[in-house]
Amino acid sequence: MILDSETKAVELPDDHGTELRLWLRLLTCTTLIEGEVRGRLRERFGVTLPRFDLMAQLDKVSDGMTLSDLSKRMMVSNGNVTGLVERLVESGHLDRRTSETDRRVQFIRLTKLGRAEFRKMAAEHEKWIADIFGDLSPKDIRELMRLLAKAKGSAQRSAKARTG
Amino acid sequence: MILDSETKAVELPDDHGTELRLWLRLLTCTTLIEGEVRGRLRERFGVTLPRFDLMAQLDKVSDGMTLSDLSKRMMVSNGNVTGLVERLVESGHLDRRTSETDRRVQFIRLTKLGRAEFRKMAAEHEKWIADIFGDLSPKDIRELMRLLAKAKGSAQRSAKARTG
DNA sequence: GCCAATTGCTTGAGGGTTAAAGAAATTGTC
DNA sequence: GACAATTTCTTTAACCCTCAAGCAATTGGC
C-alpha cells in the first residue's frame, strides 16, 4: 500500500482496483440472488429460470411477441430462444402462430395454461424478491436504482464505443 | 395506479414492485457487463469467461487450491469445476497434483504458461472494467459498494432462512 | 479395529448458452 | 420483374451448468 505524508492511500497512476472490486461484488450479488431464485423456482414449481423469464416477457403483452423481440428483451441469442420456445410449446405453455403478412415471423403467446401458471409463480416470486431485499430501506433501494441506472448507461457507452 | 386525496401514489398493502424492479435492473446491468466482458475475452484472447474466472481464483494463491475450494469461491457446482479443470489441464494452463495425506484431494495450480497468459489477460481485463464503469465517480463507486454489500447480506439472510 | 457418517470428486441426464453458418422470406432499387 | 441486401428464424458444434447419484478415501465414535 502506498501512503502519502498524511497516511492516506494514494492512487497509482493506473490503478483500477476499485472498479474491479465493484464488478466482482456486483457479480457475486447477482449470482447469489439468481441461484436463490433458481432454486426456489425449481423446488416450488419445477420450472427453470430461463423459462420463467421468457414467460415473464410474454405476460407483459396480450397479443404475442416475435422470437426476435424475445431475444432482444431477454438479452440472449436468437438460437437460444428457438430452443426455449420449442420446449415451452411442447409443454403446452406457449402457442406459436405464423404471421399472415410475413411468413418468416412467428408470434409467440402464452396459452391459457401458460398464463395461469405464470401468474401463480410470479406472485410468489415477487414475495421472494421482496424478502431477499428485505434489509434495504426504501432510500437504499432508490439509491441503488439510481446508481445501477448510471452503471448501465456507462456500460452501454463503453460497449458501443467498442463495436462502433 | 391508486392515488390518495392529495394525488400522491399510495402503496398497496402487498406491493413489492420496487424490489422487483431493483432486481431486474441489477440483473440487466450484470448481464450487460458480463456479455461485454465475455465478448472481449473471446475476441481478444479466445478464452471463455468461466475459464478466465477459474484462472483468476488460482492466480490469487501460489500453492494451489482444491476443486472444492474452487467451486465454493466461484459459486458453481462441483461437477462444473471438474469439467472446467479437465479442459484447462488439457490445454496446458493447469496442473493437478494429488494430496499426499488425503488421496481424494487434488491441488490445482496454474502452470507457468497458465499464469503468464492469465496475467496478460487480467491486465487488459482490468482496463475494460475501468472503462465500463468510467462514468461513475469515486463517490458513486463507494456508495454502490456499500449498498451492494448490504444487498448481499440481505440475500444471504434470506437464503439461510429458507434452507435452515 | 470396526463401521457409519462425512468429505472430495466424478459421472450422467437434462438443459441452457453462444457464435457462426445457413435457409427462407421480404424489401428496396433498378 | 430481377436480384442483391436484409431480416427472421433454425441448426450445429462446442461448451457451460445443475442436480442427483455414486464411488473412493477419510474421520470419528465405540
PDB file of N, CA and C in Angstrom, chain A residues 40-127:
ATOM      1  N   ARG A  40     -35.505 -21.804  -5.797  1.00  0.00           N
ATOM      2  CA  ARG A  40     -36.901 -21.743  -5.334  1.00  0.00           C
ATOM      3  C   ARG A  40     -37.866 -22.085  -6.457  1.00  0.00           C
ATOM      4  N   LEU A  41     -37.591 -21.600  -7.658  1.00  0.00           N
ATOM      5  CA  LEU A  41     -38.468 -21.910  -8.793  1.00  0.00           C
ATOM      6  C   LEU A  41     -38.490 -23.404  -9.053  1.00  0.00           C
ATOM      7  N   ARG A  42     -37.327 -23.991  -8.991  1.00  0.00           N
ATOM      8  CA  ARG A  42     -37.213 -25.425  -9.223  1.00  0.00           C
ATOM      9  C   ARG A  42     -37.947 -26.212  -8.151  1.00  0.00           C
ATOM     10  N   GLU A  43     -37.655 -25.863  -6.924  1.00  0.00           N
ATOM     11  CA  GLU A  43     -38.195 -26.584  -5.783  1.00  0.00           C
ATOM     12  C   GLU A  43     -39.714 -26.443  -5.684  1.00  0.00           C
ATOM     13  N   ARG A  44     -40.180 -25.222  -5.903  1.00  0.00           N
ATOM     14  CA  ARG A  44     -41.593 -24.937  -5.679  1.00  0.00           C
ATOM     15  C   ARG A  44     -42.461 -25.262  -6.886  1.00  0.00           C
ATOM     16  N   PHE A  45     -41.907 -25.033  -8.083  1.00  0.00           N
ATOM     17  CA  PHE A  45     -42.731 -25.175  -9.295  1.00  0.00           C
ATOM     18  C   PHE A  45     -42.127 -26.093 -10.360  1.00  0.00           C
ATOM     19  N   GLY A  46     -40.921 -26.576 -10.120  1.00  0.00           N
ATOM     20  CA  GLY A  46     -40.292 -27.448 -11.116  1.00  0.00           C
ATOM     21  C   GLY A  46     -40.052 -26.767 -12.453  1.00  0.00           C
ATOM     22  N   VAL A  47     -39.789 -25.474 -12.383  1.00  0.00           N
ATOM     23  CA  VAL A  47     -39.555 -24.731 -13.628  1.00  0.00           C
ATOM     24  C   VAL A  47     -38.152 -24.133 -13.582  1.00  0.00           C
ATOM     25  N   THR A  48     -37.552 -23.951 -14.752  1.00  0.00           N
ATOM     26  CA  THR A  48     -36.215 -23.351 -14.784  1.00  0.00           C
ATOM     27  C   THR A  48     -36.339 -21.829 -14.869  1.00  0.00           C
ATOM     28  N   LEU A  49     -35.265 -21.150 -14.489  1.00  0.00           N
ATOM     29  CA  LEU A  49     -35.262 -19.699 -14.522  1.00  0.00           C
ATOM     30  C   LEU A  49     -35.431 -19.143 -15.937  1.00  0.00           C
ATOM     31  N   PRO A  50     -34.721 -19.664 -16.924  1.00  0.00           N
ATOM     32  CA  PRO A  50     -34.908 -19.131 -18.285  1.00  0.00           C
ATOM     33  C   PRO A  50     -36.353 -19.252 -18.772  1.00  0.00           C
ATOM     34  N   ARG A  51     -37.005 -20.352 -18.448  1.00  0.00           N
ATOM     35  CA  ARG A  51     -38.403 -20.493 -18.857  1.00  0.00           C
ATOM     36  C   ARG A  51     -39.283 -19.472 -18.156  1.00  0.00           C
ATOM     37  N   PHE A  52     -39.027 -19.279 -16.884  1.00  0.00           N
ATOM     38  CA  PHE A  52     -39.785 -18.275 -16.133  1.00  0.00           C
ATOM     39  C   PHE A  52     -39.569 -16.888 -16.742  1.00  0.00           C
ATOM     40  N   ASP A  53     -38.340 -16.576 -17.042  1.00  0.00           N
ATOM     41  CA  ASP A  53     -38.029 -15.263 -17.620  1.00  0.00           C
ATOM     42  C   ASP A  53     -38.734 -15.061 -18.959  1.00  0.00           C
ATOM     43  N   LEU A  54     -38.715 -16.108 -19.763  1.00  0.00           N
ATOM     44  CA  LEU A  54     -39.360 -15.996 -21.069  1.00  0.00           C
ATOM     45  C   LEU A  54     -40.865 -15.760 -20.899  1.00  0.00           C
ATOM     46  N   MET A  55     -41.474 -16.508 -20.014  1.00  0.00           N
ATOM     47  CA  MET A  55     -42.904 -16.332 -19.777  1.00  0.00           C
ATOM     48  C   MET A  55     -43.197 -14.945 -19.205  1.00  0.00           C
ATOM     49  N   ALA A  56     -42.281 -14.437 -18.401  1.00  0.00           N
ATOM     50  CA  ALA A  56     -42.470 -13.092 -17.836  1.00  0.00           C
ATOM     51  C   ALA A  56     -42.518 -12.038 -18.941  1.00  0.00           C
ATOM     52  N   GLN A  57     -41.678 -12.202 -19.942  1.00  0.00           N
ATOM     53  CA  GLN A  57     -41.709 -11.260 -21.061  1.00  0.00           C
ATOM     54  C   GLN A  57     -43.053 -11.323 -21.772  1.00  0.00           C
ATOM     55  N   LEU A  58     -43.530 -12.541 -21.990  1.00  0.00           N
ATOM     56  CA  LEU A  58     -44.774 -12.707 -22.730  1.00  0.00           C
ATOM     57  C   LEU A  58     -45.986 -12.253 -21.926  1.00  0.00           C
ATOM     58  N   ASP A  59     -45.886 -12.353 -20.615  1.00  0.00           N
ATOM     59  CA  ASP A  59     -47.022 -11.966 -19.783  1.00  0.00           C
ATOM     60  C   ASP A  59     -47.297 -10.467 -19.862  1.00  0.00           C
ATOM     61  N   LYS A  60     -46.269  -9.711 -20.256  1.00  0.00           N
ATOM     62  CA  LYS A  60     -46.427  -8.261 -20.295  1.00  0.00           C
ATOM     63  C   LYS A  60     -47.268  -7.789 -21.472  1.00  0.00           C
ATOM     64  N   VAL A  61     -47.430  -8.659 -22.471  1.00  0.00           N
ATOM     65  CA  VAL A  61     -48.205  -8.269 -23.645  1.00  0.00           C
ATOM     66  C   VAL A  61     -49.364  -9.237 -23.837  1.00  0.00           C
ATOM     67  N   SER A  62     -50.370  -8.785 -24.526  1.00  0.00           N
ATOM     68  CA  SER A  62     -51.541  -9.650 -24.700  1.00  0.00           C
ATOM     69  C   SER A  62     -51.549 -10.345 -26.053  1.00  0.00           C
ATOM     70  N   ASP A  63     -50.926  -9.705 -27.031  1.00  0.00           N
ATOM     71  CA  ASP A  63     -51.053 -10.207 -28.402  1.00  0.00           C
ATOM     72  C   ASP A  63     -49.829 -10.926 -28.943  1.00  0.00           C
ATOM     73  N   GLY A  64     -48.888 -11.267 -28.079  1.00  0.00           N
ATOM     74  CA  GLY A  64     -47.756 -12.040 -28.542  1.00  0.00           C
ATOM     75  C   GLY A  64     -46.555 -11.221 -28.960  1.00  0.00           C
ATOM     76  N   MET A  65     -45.448 -11.903 -29.092  1.00  0.00           N
ATOM     77  CA  MET A  65     -44.190 -11.267 -29.482  1.00  0.00           C
ATOM     78  C   MET A  65     -43.495 -12.190 -30.474  1.00  0.00           C
ATOM     79  N   THR A  66     -42.588 -11.612 -31.257  1.00  0.00           N
ATOM     80  CA  THR A  66     -41.805 -12.453 -32.153  1.00  0.00           C
ATOM     81  C   THR A  66     -40.592 -13.008 -31.401  1.00  0.00           C
ATOM     82  N   LEU A  67     -39.961 -13.995 -32.006  1.00  0.00           N
ATOM     83  CA  LEU A  67     -38.759 -14.566 -31.402  1.00  0.00           C
ATOM     84  C   LEU A  67     -37.661 -13.511 -31.273  1.00  0.00           C
ATOM     85  N   SER A  68     -37.533 -12.673 -32.273  1.00  0.00           N
ATOM     86  CA  SER A  68     -36.515 -11.621 -32.223  1.00  0.00           C
ATOM     87  C   SER A  68     -36.746 -10.675 -31.058  1.00  0.00           C
ATOM     88  N   ASP A  69     -37.999 -10.276 -30.883  1.00  0.00           N
ATOM     89  CA  ASP A  69     -38.332  -9.411 -29.752  1.00  0.00           C
ATOM     90  C   ASP A  69     -37.904 -10.075 -28.449  1.00  0.00           C
ATOM     91  N   LEU A  70     -38.254 -11.338 -28.328  1.00  0.00           N
ATOM     92  CA  LEU A  70     -37.917 -12.067 -27.110  1.00  0.00           C
ATOM     93  C   LEU A  70     -36.408 -12.092 -26.875  1.00  0.00           C
ATOM     94  N   SER A  71     -35.651 -12.358 -27.929  1.00  0.00           N
ATOM     95  CA  SER A  71     -34.214 -12.476 -27.711  1.00  0.00           C
ATOM     96  C   SER A  71     -33.606 -11.126 -27.356  1.00  0.00           C
ATOM     97  N   LYS A  72     -34.150 -10.049 -27.931  1.00  0.00           N
ATOM     98  CA  LYS A  72     -33.660  -8.718 -27.553  1.00  0.00           C
ATOM     99  C   LYS A  72     -33.999  -8.419 -26.098  1.00  0.00           C
ATOM    100  N   ARG A  73     -35.247  -8.624 -25.738  1.00  0.00           N
ATOM    101  CA  ARG A  73     -35.682  -8.324 -24.380  1.00  0.00           C
ATOM    102  C   ARG A  73     -34.930  -9.137 -23.335  1.00  0.00           C
ATOM    103  N   MET A  74     -34.701 -10.398 -23.666  1.00  0.00           N
ATOM    104  CA  MET A  74     -34.042 -11.267 -22.692  1.00  0.00           C
ATOM    105  C   MET A  74     -32.520 -11.173 -22.757  1.00  0.00           C
ATOM    106  N   MET A  75     -32.030 -10.466 -23.730  1.00  0.00           N
ATOM    107  CA  MET A  75     -30.586 -10.328 -23.924  1.00  0.00           C
ATOM    108  C   MET A  75     -29.889 -11.680 -24.061  1.00  0.00           C
ATOM    109  N   VAL A  76     -30.492 -12.549 -24.825  1.00  0.00           N
ATOM    110  CA  VAL A  76     -29.845 -13.826 -25.136  1.00  0.00           C
ATOM    111  C   VAL A  76     -29.870 -14.006 -26.644  1.00  0.00           C
ATOM    112  N   SER A  77     -29.170 -15.020 -27.124  1.00  0.00           N
ATOM    113  CA  SER A  77     -29.053 -15.214 -28.563  1.00  0.00           C
ATOM    114  C   SER A  77     -30.363 -15.722 -29.157  1.00  0.00           C
ATOM    115  N   ASN A  78     -30.462 -15.556 -30.449  1.00  0.00           N
ATOM    116  CA  ASN A  78     -31.631 -15.995 -31.184  1.00  0.00           C
ATOM    117  C   ASN A  78     -31.844 -17.501 -31.081  1.00  0.00           C
ATOM    118  N   GLY A  79     -30.775 -18.229 -31.270  1.00  0.00           N
ATOM    119  CA  GLY A  79     -30.869 -19.679 -31.242  1.00  0.00           C
ATOM    120  C   GLY A  79     -31.313 -20.204 -29.886  1.00  0.00           C
ATOM    121  N   ASN A  80     -30.917 -19.484 -28.869  1.00  0.00           N
ATOM    122  CA  ASN A  80     -31.317 -19.858 -27.524  1.00  0.00           C
ATOM    123  C   ASN A  80     -32.833 -19.803 -27.381  1.00  0.00           C
ATOM    124  N   VAL A  81     -33.424 -18.730 -27.864  1.00  0.00           N
ATOM    125  CA  VAL A  81     -34.867 -18.561 -27.761  1.00  0.00           C
ATOM    126  C   VAL A  81     -35.594 -19.638 -28.558  1.00  0.00           C
ATOM    127  N   THR A  82     -35.068 -19.969 -29.723  1.00  0.00           N
ATOM    128  CA  THR A  82     -35.679 -21.029 -30.527  1.00  0.00           C
ATOM    129  C   THR A  82     -35.896 -22.286 -29.686  1.00  0.00           C
ATOM    130  N   GLY A  83     -34.842 -22.708 -28.981  1.00  0.00           N
ATOM    131  CA  GLY A  83     -34.936 -23.918 -28.172  1.00  0.00           C
ATOM    132  C   GLY A  83     -35.881 -23.787 -26.992  1.00  0.00           C
ATOM    133  N   LEU A  84     -35.795 -22.641 -26.301  1.00  0.00           N
ATOM    134  CA  LEU A  84     -36.659 -22.421 -25.140  1.00  0.00           C
ATOM    135  C   LEU A  84     -38.132 -22.458 -25.539  1.00  0.00           C
ATOM    136  N   VAL A  85     -38.449 -21.744 -26.623  1.00  0.00           N
ATOM    137  CA  VAL A  85     -39.831 -21.685 -27.079  1.00  0.00           C
ATOM    138  C   VAL A  85     -40.316 -23.082 -27.479  1.00  0.00           C
ATOM    139  N   GLU A  86     -39.452 -23.787 -28.172  1.00  0.00           N
ATOM    140  CA  GLU A  86     -39.764 -25.144 -28.597  1.00  0.00           C
ATOM    141  C   GLU A  86     -40.243 -25.989 -27.414  1.00  0.00           C
ATOM    142  N   ARG A  87     -39.446 -25.955 -26.322  1.00  0.00           N
ATOM    143  CA  ARG A  87     -39.788 -26.779 -25.166  1.00  0.00           C
ATOM    144  C   ARG A  87     -41.055 -26.295 -24.477  1.00  0.00           C
ATOM    145  N   LEU A  88     -41.264 -24.976 -24.493  1.00  0.00           N
ATOM    146  CA  LEU A  88     -42.448 -24.444 -23.809  1.00  0.00           C
ATOM    147  C   LEU A  88     -43.718 -24.648 -24.629  1.00  0.00           C
ATOM    148  N   VAL A  89     -43.577 -24.722 -25.942  1.00  0.00           N
ATOM    149  CA  VAL A  89     -44.721 -25.074 -26.787  1.00  0.00           C
ATOM    150  C   VAL A  89     -45.076 -26.538 -26.536  1.00  0.00           C
ATOM    151  N   GLU A  90     -44.033 -27.339 -26.524  1.00  0.00           N
ATOM    152  CA  GLU A  90     -44.162 -28.780 -26.256  1.00  0.00           C
ATOM    153  C   GLU A  90     -44.951 -29.044 -24.977  1.00  0.00           C
ATOM    154  N   SER A  91     -44.642 -28.255 -23.935  1.00  0.00           N
ATOM    155  CA  SER A  91     -45.273 -28.485 -22.632  1.00  0.00           C
ATOM    156  C   SER A  91     -46.631 -27.787 -22.515  1.00  0.00           C
ATOM    157  N   GLY A  92     -47.053 -27.139 -23.598  1.00  0.00           N
ATOM    158  CA  GLY A  92     -48.387 -26.545 -23.597  1.00  0.00           C
ATOM    159  C   GLY A  92     -48.491 -25.166 -22.974  1.00  0.00           C
ATOM    160  N   HIS A  93     -47.364 -24.533 -22.695  1.00  0.00           N
ATOM    161  CA  HIS A  93     -47.418 -23.203 -22.082  1.00  0.00           C
ATOM    162  C   HIS A  93     -47.440 -22.095 -23.118  1.00  0.00           C
ATOM    163  N   LEU A  94     -46.974 -22.417 -24.317  1.00  0.00           N
ATOM    164  CA  LEU A  94     -46.864 -21.389 -25.357  1.00  0.00           C
ATOM    165  C   LEU A  94     -47.572 -21.841 -26.619  1.00  0.00           C
ATOM    166  N   ASP A  95     -47.761 -20.880 -27.464  1.00  0.00           N
ATOM    167  CA  ASP A  95     -48.580 -21.002 -28.636  1.00  0.00           C
ATOM    168  C   ASP A  95     -47.866 -20.237 -29.739  1.00  0.00           C
ATOM    169  N   ARG A  96     -47.641 -20.860 -30.893  1.00  0.00           N
ATOM    170  CA  ARG A  96     -46.986 -20.118 -31.972  1.00  0.00           C
ATOM    171  C   ARG A  96     -47.912 -20.004 -33.177  1.00  0.00           C
ATOM    172  N   ARG A  97     -47.815 -18.850 -33.824  1.00  0.00           N
ATOM    173  CA  ARG A  97     -48.744 -18.540 -34.899  1.00  0.00           C
ATOM    174  C   ARG A  97     -47.939 -17.750 -35.932  1.00  0.00           C
ATOM    175  N   THR A  98     -47.901 -18.246 -37.150  1.00  0.00           N
ATOM    176  CA  THR A  98     -47.117 -17.567 -38.176  1.00  0.00           C
ATOM    177  C   THR A  98     -47.846 -16.313 -38.663  1.00  0.00           C
ATOM    178  N   SER A  99     -47.083 -15.268 -38.854  1.00  0.00           N
ATOM    179  CA  SER A  99     -47.651 -14.004 -39.332  1.00  0.00           C
ATOM    180  C   SER A  99     -48.275 -14.182 -40.713  1.00  0.00           C
ATOM    181  N   GLU A 100     -49.396 -13.481 -40.941  1.00  0.00           N
ATOM    182  CA  GLU A 100     -50.073 -13.550 -42.240  1.00  0.00           C
ATOM    183  C   GLU A 100     -49.277 -12.795 -43.294  1.00  0.00           C
ATOM    184  N   THR A 101     -48.666 -11.714 -42.888  1.00  0.00           N
ATOM    185  CA  THR A 101     -48.044 -10.817 -43.860  1.00  0.00           C
ATOM    186  C   THR A 101     -46.564 -11.115 -44.084  1.00  0.00           C
ATOM    187  N   ASP A 102     -45.947 -11.852 -43.170  1.00  0.00           N
ATOM    188  CA  ASP A 102     -44.520 -12.159 -43.319  1.00  0.00           C
ATOM    189  C   ASP A 102     -44.269 -13.550 -42.768  1.00  0.00           C
ATOM    190  N   ARG A 103     -44.116 -14.473 -43.685  1.00  0.00           N
ATOM    191  CA  ARG A 103     -44.089 -15.865 -43.248  1.00  0.00           C
ATOM    192  C   ARG A 103     -42.801 -16.293 -42.555  1.00  0.00           C
ATOM    193  N   ARG A 104     -41.837 -15.340 -42.397  1.00  0.00           N
ATOM    194  CA  ARG A 104     -40.677 -15.665 -41.568  1.00  0.00           C
ATOM    195  C   ARG A 104     -41.025 -15.509 -40.096  1.00  0.00           C
ATOM    196  N   VAL A 105     -41.963 -14.607 -39.851  1.00  0.00           N
ATOM    197  CA  VAL A 105     -42.255 -14.171 -38.482  1.00  0.00           C
ATOM    198  C   VAL A 105     -43.251 -15.088 -37.789  1.00  0.00           C
ATOM    199  N   GLN A 106     -42.947 -15.357 -36.494  1.00  0.00           N
ATOM    200  CA  GLN A 106     -43.902 -16.099 -35.690  1.00  0.00           C
ATOM    201  C   GLN A 106     -44.258 -15.304 -34.451  1.00  0.00           C
ATOM    202  N   PHE A 107     -45.544 -15.243 -34.167  1.00  0.00           N
ATOM    203  CA  PHE A 107     -45.967 -14.603 -32.936  1.00  0.00           C
ATOM    204  C   PHE A 107     -46.116 -15.664 -31.857  1.00  0.00           C
ATOM    205  N   ILE A 108     -45.447 -15.434 -30.743  1.00  0.00           N
ATOM    206  CA  ILE A 108     -45.482 -16.372 -29.636  1.00  0.00           C
ATOM    207  C   ILE A 108     -46.360 -15.791 -28.534  1.00  0.00           C
ATOM    208  N   ARG A 109     -47.274 -16.608 -28.023  1.00  0.00           N
ATOM    209  CA  ARG A 109     -48.150 -16.158 -26.945  1.00  0.00           C
ATOM    210  C   ARG A 109     -48.158 -17.190 -25.825  1.00  0.00           C
ATOM    211  N   LEU A 110     -48.521 -16.733 -24.636  1.00  0.00           N
ATOM    212  CA  LEU A 110     -48.822 -17.662 -23.562  1.00  0.00           C
ATOM    213  C   LEU A 110     -50.170 -18.310 -23.853  1.00  0.00           C
ATOM    214  N   THR A 111     -50.281 -19.603 -23.620  1.00  0.00           N
ATOM    215  CA  THR A 111     -51.595 -20.231 -23.676  1.00  0.00           C
ATOM    216  C   THR A 111     -52.332 -19.895 -22.377  1.00  0.00           C
ATOM    217  N   LYS A 112     -53.577 -20.284 -22.321  1.00  0.00           N
ATOM    218  CA  LYS A 112     -54.354 -20.075 -21.102  1.00  0.00           C
ATOM    219  C   LYS A 112     -53.645 -20.729 -19.915  1.00  0.00           C
ATOM    220  N   LEU A 113     -53.253 -21.977 -20.124  1.00  0.00           N
ATOM    221  CA  LEU A 113     -52.498 -22.694 -19.103  1.00  0.00           C
ATOM    222  C   LEU A 113     -51.222 -21.957 -18.733  1.00  0.00           C
ATOM    223  N   GLY A 114     -50.480 -21.553 -19.749  1.00  0.00           N
ATOM    224  CA  GLY A 114     -49.208 -20.868 -19.520  1.00  0.00           C
ATOM    225  C   GLY A 114     -49.388 -19.613 -18.693  1.00  0.00           C
ATOM    226  N   ARG A 115     -50.390 -18.834 -19.043  1.00  0.00           N
ATOM    227  CA  ARG A 115     -50.596 -17.574 -18.319  1.00  0.00           C
ATOM    228  C   ARG A 115     -51.027 -17.837 -16.880  1.00  0.00           C
ATOM    229  N   ALA A 116     -51.903 -18.798 -16.717  1.00  0.00           N
ATOM    230  CA  ALA A 116     -52.371 -19.108 -15.360  1.00  0.00           C
ATOM    231  C   ALA A 116     -51.210 -19.578 -14.479  1.00  0.00           C
ATOM    232  N   GLU A 117     -50.411 -20.484 -15.020  1.00  0.00           N
ATOM    233  CA  GLU A 117     -49.287 -20.986 -14.235  1.00  0.00           C
ATOM    234  C   GLU A 117     -48.282 -19.880 -13.950  1.00  0.00           C
ATOM    235  N   PHE A 118     -48.037 -19.055 -14.960  1.00  0.00           N
ATOM    236  CA  PHE A 118     -47.069 -17.981 -14.742  1.00  0.00           C
ATOM    237  C   PHE A 118     -47.538 -17.038 -13.647  1.00  0.00           C
ATOM    238  N   ARG A 119     -48.804 -16.652 -13.698  1.00  0.00           N
ATOM    239  CA  ARG A 119     -49.313 -15.708 -12.695  1.00  0.00           C
ATOM    240  C   ARG A 119     -49.144 -16.240 -11.280  1.00  0.00           C
ATOM    241  N   LYS A 120     -49.383 -17.545 -11.156  1.00  0.00           N
ATOM    242  CA  LYS A 120     -49.222 -18.154  -9.841  1.00  0.00           C
ATOM    243  C   LYS A 120     -47.760 -18.063  -9.378  1.00  0.00           C
ATOM    244  N   MET A 121     -46.869 -18.409 -10.288  1.00  0.00           N
ATOM    245  CA  MET A 121     -45.446 -18.360  -9.953  1.00  0.00           C
ATOM    246  C   MET A 121     -44.995 -16.934  -9.681  1.00  0.00           C
ATOM    247  N   ALA A 122     -45.461 -16.015 -10.505  1.00  0.00           N
ATOM    248  CA  ALA A 122     -44.996 -14.632 -10.399  1.00  0.00           C
ATOM    249  C   ALA A 122     -45.369 -14.022  -9.054  1.00  0.00           C
ATOM    250  N   ALA A 123     -46.536 -14.396  -8.560  1.00  0.00           N
ATOM    251  CA  ALA A 123     -46.983 -13.838  -7.276  1.00  0.00           C
ATOM    252  C   ALA A 123     -46.025 -14.253  -6.158  1.00  0.00           C
ATOM    253  N   GLU A 124     -45.643 -15.524  -6.173  1.00  0.00           N
ATOM    254  CA  GLU A 124     -44.695 -15.962  -5.149  1.00  0.00           C
ATOM    255  C   GLU A 124     -43.314 -15.371  -5.374  1.00  0.00           C
ATOM    256  N   HIS A 125     -42.921 -15.386  -6.626  1.00  0.00           N
ATOM    257  CA  HIS A 125     -41.608 -14.846  -6.991  1.00  0.00           C
ATOM    258  C   HIS A 125     -41.429 -13.428  -6.452  1.00  0.00           C
ATOM    259  N   GLU A 126     -42.471 -12.634  -6.591  1.00  0.00           N
ATOM    260  CA  GLU A 126     -42.380 -11.252  -6.136  1.00  0.00           C
ATOM    261  C   GLU A 126     -42.151 -11.179  -4.625  1.00  0.00           C
ATOM    262  N   LYS A 127     -42.763 -12.085  -3.915  1.00  0.00           N
ATOM    263  CA  LYS A 127     -42.554 -12.104  -2.461  1.00  0.00           C
ATOM    264  C   LYS A 127     -41.134 -12.546  -2.101  1.00  0.00           C
TER     265      LYS A 127
END
